[in-house]
Amino acid sequence: MTKRGALELSINTIVIVVIGIPLLTLGLVFVRGIFGKLNELSEDTFGTAQAQIGRLGQGEARLITPSVVTVKQGKTTKQNIVVGNDGTDGSFSILLQDRRQPGAPSANQVEARMVLAAGSTNSPTVNLKSGESITIPLVIAATSDAPLTTGLNSVQYAIEVKKDNQPYENGAFIINIEKGSGLFG
């Protein structure tokens, strides 16, 4: 009798362990996902807050761009370009130029693009009245095999704004690539 009871106890223990380990693993993955989303949400929120604070400090700025954009391997991030008209009404064109230096990750690995209306070219043209501004979203993406940057090999982009085909304002930003994170790292 005691052998039979011991056998049932060990089978119950095995069943509990076999079911418990996957449930524990799923629970840990779920919690990790929740904290990952919270981290992304807080980064986005603080990034937006910093951009708004930067706008306050620049007053009637004609061009607001990020100075440094950090993106993780295999991820995408969003930033904004703001163009403001501080003079007379006019037609503004915005051009995003890749100024990649030798040694920087290739365009297949890291890229920035403006999010434009359907049918727009890479250089949008908008009419702005005096005191108006336009916000153009930027999407920056890095592949999972993009090399990490150290500052010297960062990807560089220039932004050129023309008003009525005359130079109006220039800006630039760099893209730094950080190590992407895996399932538990």
Coordinates of N, CA and C in Angstrom, one line a residue:
M1 N 0.8 -1.2 0.0 CA 0.0 0.0 0.0 C 0.9 1.3 0.0
T2 N 1.9 1.3 0.8 CA 2.7 2.5 0.9 C 3.4 2.8 -0.5
K3 N 3.8 1.7 -1.2 CA 4.4 1.9 -2.5 C 3.5 2.6 -3.5
R4 N 2.2 2.1 -3.4 CA 1.2 2.7 -4.3 C 1.0 4.2 -4.0
G5 N 0.9 4.5 -2.7 CA 0.7 5.9 -2.3 C 1.9 6.8 -2.7
A6 N 3.1 6.2 -2.6 CA 4.3 6.9 -2.9 C 4.3 7.2 -4.5
L7 N 3.9 6.2 -5.2 CA 3.9 6.3 -6.7 C 2.8 7.4 -7.1
E8 N 1.7 7.4 -6.5 CA 0.7 8.4 -6.8 C 1.2 9.8 -6.4
L9 N 1.9 9.9 -5.3 CA 2.4 11.2 -4.9 C 3.4 11.7 -5.9
S10 N 4.3 10.8 -6.4 CA 5.3 11.2 -7.3 C 4.7 11.6 -8.7
I11 N 3.7 10.9 -9.1 CA 3.0 11.2 -10.4 C 2.4 12.6 -10.3
N12 N 1.7 12.8 -9.1 CA 1.1 14.1 -8.9 C 2.1 15.2 -8.9
T13 N 3.2 15.0 -8.3 CA 4.3 16.0 -8.3 C 4.8 16.2 -9.7
I14 N 5.0 15.2 -10.5 CA 5.5 15.3 -11.9 C 4.5 16.1 -12.7
V15 N 3.2 15.8 -12.5 CA 2.1 16.5 -13.3 C 2.1 18.0 -12.9
I16 N 2.2 18.3 -11.6 CA 2.2 19.7 -11.1 C 3.5 20.4 -11.7
V17 N 4.6 19.8 -11.7 CA 5.8 20.4 -12.2 C 5.7 20.7 -13.7
V18 N 5.2 19.6 -14.4 CA 5.1 19.8 -15.9 C 4.1 20.9 -16.3
I19 N 3.1 21.0 -15.5 CA 2.1 22.1 -15.8 C 2.6 23.4 -15.3
G20 N 3.2 23.4 -14.1 CA 3.6 24.6 -13.4 C 4.7 25.4 -14.1
I21 N 5.7 24.7 -14.7 CA 6.8 25.4 -15.3 C 6.4 26.2 -16.5
P22 N 5.6 25.6 -17.4 CA 5.1 26.4 -18.6 C 4.3 27.6 -18.1
L23 N 3.4 27.4 -17.1 CA 2.6 28.5 -16.6 C 3.4 29.6 -16.0
L24 N 4.4 29.2 -15.3 CA 5.3 30.2 -14.7 C 6.1 31.0 -15.8
T25 N 6.5 30.2 -16.8 CA 7.2 30.9 -17.9 C 6.3 31.8 -18.7
L26 N 5.1 31.4 -18.9 CA 4.2 32.3 -19.6 C 3.9 33.5 -18.8
G27 N 3.8 33.3 -17.5 CA 3.5 34.5 -16.6 C 4.7 35.5 -16.6
L28 N 5.9 34.9 -16.6 CA 7.1 35.8 -16.6 C 7.2 36.6 -18.0
V29 N 6.9 35.9 -19.1 CA 6.9 36.5 -20.4 C 5.8 37.6 -20.4
F30 N 4.6 37.4 -19.8 CA 3.6 38.3 -19.8 C 4.0 39.6 -19.0
V31 N 4.5 39.4 -17.8 CA 5.0 40.5 -17.0 C 6.1 41.3 -17.7
R32 N 7.0 40.6 -18.3 CA 8.1 41.2 -19.1 C 7.5 42.1 -20.2
G33 N 6.5 41.6 -20.9 CA 5.9 42.3 -21.9 C 5.2 43.6 -21.4
I34 N 4.5 43.5 -20.3 CA 3.9 44.6 -19.7 C 4.9 45.7 -19.3
F35 N 6.0 45.3 -18.7 CA 7.0 46.3 -18.3 C 7.7 46.9 -19.5
G36 N 7.9 46.1 -20.6 CA 8.5 46.6 -21.8 C 7.6 47.6 -22.4
K37 N 6.3 47.4 -22.5 CA 5.4 48.4 -23.0 C 5.4 49.7 -22.2
L38 N 5.4 49.5 -20.8 CA 5.5 50.7 -20.0 C 6.8 51.5 -20.2
N39 N 7.9 50.8 -20.4 CA 9.1 51.5 -20.7 C 9.0 52.2 -22.0
E40 N 8.5 51.6 -23.1 CA 8.3 52.3 -24.4 C 7.4 53.5 -24.2
L41 N 6.3 53.3 -23.5 CA 5.4 54.4 -23.3 C 6.0 55.6 -22.5
S42 N 6.8 55.3 -21.5 CA 7.4 56.4 -20.8 C 8.5 57.1 -21.6
E43 N 9.2 56.3 -22.4 CA 10.2 56.9 -23.3 C 9.5 57.8 -24.3
D44 N 8.4 57.4 -24.9 CA 7.7 58.2 -25.9 C 7.1 59.5 -25.2
T45 N 6.6 59.3 -24.0 CA 6.0 60.4 -23.2 C 7.1 61.5 -22.9
F46 N 8.3 61.0 -22.4 CA 9.3 61.9 -22.0 C 9.9 62.6 -23.3
G47 N 10.0 61.8 -24.4 CA 10.5 62.4 -25.6 C 9.6 63.5 -26.1
T48 N 8.3 63.3 -26.0 CA 7.3 64.3 -26.4 C 7.4 65.5 -25.5
A49 N 7.6 65.3 -24.2 CA 7.7 66.4 -23.2 C 8.9 67.2 -23.5
Q50 N 10.0 66.5 -23.8 CA 11.3 67.2 -24.1 C 11.1 68.1 -25.4
A51 N 10.5 67.5 -26.4 CA 10.2 68.3 -27.6 C 9.4 69.5 -27.3
Q52 N 8.4 69.4 -26.5 CA 7.5 70.5 -26.2 C 8.3 71.6 -25.4
I53 N 9.1 71.1 -24.4 CA 9.9 72.1 -23.6 C 10.9 72.8 -24.5
G54 N 11.5 72.0 -25.5 CA 12.4 72.6 -26.4 C 11.7 73.7 -27.3
R55 N 10.5 73.4 -27.6 CA 9.7 74.4 -28.4 C 9.5 75.7 -27.6
L56 N 9.3 75.5 -26.3 CA 9.0 76.7 -25.5 C 10.3 77.6 -25.5
G57 N 11.4 76.9 -25.4 CA 12.7 77.7 -25.3 C 13.1 78.3 -26.6
Q58 N 12.5 77.8 -27.8 CA 12.9 78.4 -29.0 C 12.0 79.5 -29.5
G59 N 10.9 79.7 -28.8 CA 10.0 80.8 -29.1 C 9.4 80.6 -30.5
E60 N 9.6 81.6 -31.4 CA 9.1 81.6 -32.8 C 10.1 80.9 -33.7
A61 N 10.5 79.7 -33.4 CA 11.5 78.9 -34.2 C 10.9 78.7 -35.6
R62 N 11.8 78.7 -36.6 CA 11.4 78.5 -38.0 C 11.6 77.0 -38.3
L63 N 12.4 76.3 -37.6 CA 12.6 74.8 -37.8 C 13.0 74.2 -36.5
I64 N 12.2 73.1 -36.1 CA 12.5 72.4 -34.9 C 12.7 70.9 -35.4
T65 N 13.9 70.4 -35.0 CA 14.3 69.0 -35.4 C 14.9 68.4 -34.1
P66 N 14.8 67.1 -34.1 CA 15.5 66.4 -33.0 C 17.0 66.5 -33.3
S67 N 17.9 66.6 -32.3 CA 19.3 66.6 -32.5 C 19.9 65.2 -32.6
V68 N 19.5 64.4 -31.7 CA 19.9 63.0 -31.7 C 18.7 62.1 -31.5
V69 N 18.6 61.1 -32.4 CA 17.6 60.1 -32.3 C 18.2 58.7 -32.0
T70 N 17.8 58.1 -31.0 CA 18.3 56.8 -30.6 C 17.3 55.7 -31.0
V71 N 17.7 54.7 -31.7 CA 16.8 53.6 -32.1 C 17.5 52.3 -31.8
K72 N 16.8 51.3 -31.3 CA 17.3 50.0 -31.0 C 17.3 49.1 -32.2
Q73 N 18.3 48.2 -32.3 CA 18.4 47.3 -33.4 C 17.0 46.5 -33.6
G74 N 16.5 46.5 -34.8 CA 15.3 45.8 -35.1 C 14.0 46.5 -34.7
K75 N 14.2 47.8 -34.3 CA 13.0 48.6 -33.9 C 12.9 49.9 -34.8
T76 N 11.7 50.5 -34.5 CA 11.4 51.7 -35.2 C 11.0 52.8 -34.2
T77 N 11.4 54.0 -34.4 CA 11.0 55.1 -33.5 C 10.4 56.3 -34.3
K78 N 9.7 57.1 -33.7 CA 9.1 58.3 -34.4 C 9.6 59.6 -33.7
Q79 N 9.8 60.6 -34.5 CA 10.1 61.9 -34.1 C 9.4 62.9 -35.0
N80 N 9.4 64.2 -34.7 CA 8.7 65.2 -35.5 C 9.7 66.3 -36.0
I81 N 9.4 66.8 -37.2 CA 10.0 68.0 -37.7 C 8.9 69.1 -37.7
V82 N 9.2 70.3 -37.2 CA 8.2 71.3 -37.1 C 8.8 72.5 -37.9
V83 N 8.0 73.0 -38.9 CA 8.4 74.1 -39.8 C 7.4 75.2 -39.5
G84 N 7.9 76.4 -39.1 CA 7.1 77.5 -38.8 C 7.4 78.7 -39.7
N85 N 6.3 79.4 -40.1 CA 6.5 80.6 -40.9 C 6.4 81.8 -40.0
D86 N 7.5 82.5 -40.0 CA 7.6 83.7 -39.1 C 7.5 85.0 -40.0
G87 N 7.2 84.9 -41.3 CA 7.2 86.0 -42.1 C 5.9 86.1 -42.9
T88 N 6.0 86.4 -44.2 CA 4.8 86.5 -45.1 C 4.4 85.1 -45.6
D89 N 3.2 85.1 -46.1 CA 2.7 83.8 -46.7 C 3.6 83.3 -47.7
G90 N 3.7 82.0 -47.9 CA 4.6 81.4 -48.9 C 4.5 79.9 -49.0
S91 N 5.2 79.4 -50.0 CA 5.2 78.0 -50.3 C 6.5 77.4 -49.8
F92 N 6.4 76.5 -48.9 CA 7.6 75.9 -48.2 C 7.8 74.5 -48.7
S93 N 9.1 74.2 -49.1 CA 9.4 72.8 -49.4 C 10.5 72.3 -48.4
I94 N 10.3 71.0 -48.0 CA 11.1 70.4 -47.0 C 11.8 69.2 -47.6
L95 N 13.1 69.2 -47.5 CA 13.9 68.1 -48.1 C 14.8 67.4 -47.0
L96 N 14.6 66.1 -46.9 CA 15.4 65.3 -46.0 C 16.5 64.7 -46.8
Q97 N 17.8 65.0 -46.4 CA 18.9 64.5 -47.1 C 19.8 63.6 -46.3
D98 N 20.1 62.5 -46.8 CA 21.0 61.5 -46.2 C 22.4 62.0 -46.3
R99 N 23.1 62.3 -45.2 CA 24.5 62.7 -45.2 C 25.4 61.7 -44.6
R100 N 25.2 60.5 -44.9 CA 25.9 59.3 -44.3 C 27.4 59.4 -44.6
Q101 N 28.3 59.3 -43.6 CA 29.7 59.3 -43.7 C 30.2 57.9 -43.9
P102 N 31.4 57.8 -44.5 CA 32.0 56.4 -44.6 C 32.2 55.8 -43.2
G103 N 31.8 54.5 -43.1 CA 31.9 53.8 -41.9 C 30.5 53.7 -41.1
A104 N 29.6 54.5 -41.6 CA 28.3 54.5 -41.0 C 27.5 53.3 -41.5
P105 N 26.5 52.9 -40.8 CA 25.6 51.8 -41.3 C 25.0 52.2 -42.6
S106 N 24.8 51.2 -43.5 CA 24.2 51.4 -44.8 C 22.7 51.8 -44.7
A107 N 22.3 52.3 -45.9 CA 20.8 52.7 -46.0 C 19.9 51.5 -45.9
N108 N 20.4 50.3 -46.1 CA 19.6 49.1 -46.0 C 19.5 48.7 -44.5
Q109 N 20.3 49.3 -43.6 CA 20.3 48.9 -42.2 C 19.7 50.0 -41.4
V110 N 19.8 51.3 -41.7 CA 19.3 52.4 -40.9 C 18.7 53.4 -41.9
E111 N 17.5 53.8 -41.7 CA 16.9 54.8 -42.6 C 15.9 55.7 -41.8
A112 N 15.8 56.9 -42.3 CA 14.8 57.9 -41.8 C 14.0 58.3 -43.0
R113 N 12.7 58.4 -42.7 CA 11.8 58.9 -43.8 C 10.7 59.8 -43.2
M114 N 10.3 60.8 -44.0 CA 9.2 61.6 -43.6 C 7.9 60.9 -43.9
V115 N 6.9 61.0 -43.1 CA 5.6 60.4 -43.3 C 4.8 61.4 -44.0
L116 N 4.5 61.2 -45.3 CA 3.8 62.2 -46.1 C 2.4 61.6 -46.6
A117 N 1.6 62.6 -47.1 CA 0.3 62.2 -47.6 C 0.6 61.3 -48.9
A118 N -0.4 60.5 -49.2 CA -0.3 59.6 -50.4 C -0.1 60.5 -51.6
G119 N 0.8 60.0 -52.5 CA 1.1 60.7 -53.7 C 2.2 61.8 -53.6
S120 N 2.6 62.1 -52.3 CA 3.6 63.1 -52.2 C 5.0 62.6 -52.6
T121 N 5.8 63.5 -52.9 CA 7.2 63.2 -53.3 C 8.0 63.2 -52.0
N122 N 9.3 63.0 -52.1 CA 10.2 63.0 -50.9 C 10.4 64.4 -50.4
S123 N 10.0 65.4 -51.2 CA 10.2 66.8 -50.7 C 8.8 67.4 -50.8
P124 N 8.1 67.4 -49.6 CA 6.7 68.0 -49.7 C 6.8 69.5 -49.8
T125 N 5.7 70.0 -50.4 CA 5.6 71.5 -50.5 C 4.2 71.8 -49.9
V126 N 4.3 72.8 -49.0 CA 3.1 73.2 -48.3 C 3.0 74.7 -48.3
N127 N 1.8 75.2 -48.3 CA 1.6 76.7 -48.2 C 1.3 77.0 -46.8
L128 N 2.0 78.0 -46.2 CA 1.8 78.4 -44.9 C 1.6 79.9 -44.8
K129 N 0.6 80.3 -44.0 CA 0.4 81.7 -43.8 C 1.3 82.2 -42.7
S130 N 1.4 83.4 -42.5 CA 2.3 84.0 -41.5 C 1.8 83.5 -40.1
G131 N 2.7 83.0 -39.3 CA 2.4 82.5 -38.0 C 2.0 81.0 -37.9
E132 N 1.8 80.4 -39.1 CA 1.4 79.0 -39.1 C 2.6 78.1 -39.0
S133 N 2.4 76.8 -38.7 CA 3.4 75.8 -38.7 C 2.9 74.5 -39.1
I134 N 3.7 73.6 -39.5 CA 3.4 72.3 -39.9 C 4.3 71.3 -39.2
T135 N 3.7 70.2 -38.7 CA 4.5 69.1 -38.1 C 4.5 67.9 -39.0
I136 N 5.7 67.5 -39.4 CA 5.9 66.4 -40.3 C 6.6 65.2 -39.5
P137 N 5.9 64.1 -39.4 CA 6.4 63.0 -38.6 C 7.6 62.3 -39.4
L138 N 8.6 61.9 -38.6 CA 9.7 61.2 -39.1 C 9.7 59.8 -38.6
V139 N 9.9 58.8 -39.4 CA 10.0 57.4 -38.9 C 11.5 57.0 -39.1
I140 N 12.1 56.5 -38.1 CA 13.5 56.1 -38.1 C 13.5 54.6 -37.8
A141 N 14.1 53.8 -38.7 CA 14.1 52.3 -38.5 C 15.5 51.8 -38.6
A142 N 15.8 50.7 -37.8 CA 17.1 50.0 -37.9 C 16.8 48.5 -38.0
T143 N 17.5 47.8 -38.8 CA 17.4 46.4 -38.9 C 18.0 45.7 -37.7
S144 N 17.7 44.5 -37.5 CA 18.2 43.7 -36.3 C 19.7 43.5 -36.4
D145 N 20.3 43.6 -37.7 CA 21.7 43.4 -37.8 C 22.5 44.7 -38.1
A146 N 21.8 45.8 -37.8 CA 22.5 47.1 -38.0 C 23.6 47.2 -36.9
P147 N 24.8 47.7 -37.4 CA 25.9 47.8 -36.4 C 25.6 48.9 -35.4
L148 N 26.1 48.7 -34.2 CA 26.0 49.7 -33.1 C 26.8 50.9 -33.5
T149 N 26.4 52.1 -33.1 CA 27.1 53.3 -33.4 C 27.8 53.8 -32.1
T150 N 28.9 54.4 -32.3 CA 29.7 54.9 -31.2 C 29.8 56.5 -31.2
G151 N 29.1 57.1 -32.1 CA 29.1 58.6 -32.2 C 29.9 59.0 -33.4
L152 N 31.0 58.3 -33.7 CA 31.8 58.7 -34.9 C 31.2 58.1 -36.1
N153 N 30.5 57.0 -36.0 CA 29.9 56.3 -37.2 C 28.4 56.4 -37.2
S154 N 27.9 57.5 -36.5 CA 26.4 57.7 -36.5 C 25.9 58.1 -37.9
V155 N 24.7 57.8 -38.1 CA 24.0 58.1 -39.4 C 23.6 59.6 -39.3
Q156 N 23.9 60.4 -40.3 CA 23.6 61.8 -40.3 C 22.6 62.2 -41.4
Y157 N 21.6 63.0 -41.0 CA 20.6 63.5 -41.9 C 20.6 65.0 -41.8
A158 N 20.4 65.7 -43.0 CA 20.2 67.2 -43.0 C 18.8 67.5 -43.5
I159 N 18.2 68.6 -43.0 CA 16.9 69.0 -43.4 C 17.1 70.4 -43.9
E160 N 16.6 70.6 -45.2 CA 16.7 71.9 -45.8 C 15.3 72.3 -46.1
V161 N 15.0 73.5 -45.7 CA 13.7 74.1 -45.9 C 13.8 75.3 -46.8
K162 N 13.0 75.4 -47.8 CA 13.0 76.5 -48.8 C 11.7 77.2 -48.7
K163 N 11.7 78.5 -48.8 CA 10.5 79.3 -48.9 C 10.5 80.0 -50.3
D164 N 9.5 79.7 -51.1 CA 9.4 80.2 -52.4 C 10.7 80.0 -53.2
N165 N 11.2 78.7 -53.1 CA 12.5 78.3 -53.7 C 13.7 79.1 -53.3
Q166 N 13.7 79.7 -52.2 CA 14.8 80.4 -51.6 C 15.2 79.8 -50.3
P167 N 16.5 79.7 -50.0 CA 16.8 79.0 -48.7 C 16.1 79.8 -47.5
Y168 N 15.6 79.0 -46.6 CA 14.8 79.5 -45.5 C 15.5 79.1 -44.1
E169 N 15.7 77.8 -44.0 CA 16.2 77.3 -42.7 C 16.9 75.9 -43.0
N170 N 17.9 75.6 -42.2 CA 18.5 74.3 -42.2 C 18.6 73.7 -40.9
G171 N 18.6 72.3 -40.8 CA 18.8 71.6 -39.6 C 19.4 70.3 -39.8
A172 N 19.8 69.6 -38.8 CA 20.4 68.3 -38.9 C 20.2 67.4 -37.7
F173 N 20.2 66.1 -37.8 CA 20.2 65.2 -36.7 C 21.0 64.0 -37.0
I174 N 21.4 63.3 -35.9 CA 22.1 62.1 -36.1 C 21.3 60.9 -35.5
I175 N 21.5 59.7 -36.0 CA 20.8 58.5 -35.5 C 21.9 57.6 -34.8
N176 N 21.6 57.3 -33.6 CA 22.5 56.3 -32.9 C 21.7 55.0 -32.8
I177 N 22.4 53.9 -32.9 CA 21.9 52.6 -32.8 C 22.3 51.9 -31.6
E178 N 21.4 51.5 -30.7 CA 21.7 50.8 -29.5 C 21.4 49.3 -29.7
K179 N 21.9 48.5 -28.8 CA 21.7 47.1 -28.9 C 20.2 46.8 -28.6
G180 N 19.6 46.0 -29.5 CA 18.2 45.5 -29.3 C 18.1 44.5 -28.2
S181 N 16.9 44.3 -27.7 CA 16.7 43.4 -26.6 C 16.0 42.2 -27.1
G182 N 16.3 41.0 -26.5 CA 15.7 39.8 -26.9 C 14.5 39.6 -26.0
L183 N 14.0 38.3 -25.9 CA 12.8 38.0 -25.1 C 13.0 38.3 -23.6
F184 N 14.2 38.0 -23.1 CA 14.4 38.2 -21.6 C 15.5 39.3 -21.4
G185 N 16.0 39.9 -22.4 CA 17.1 40.8 -22.2 C 17.0 42.2 -22.6

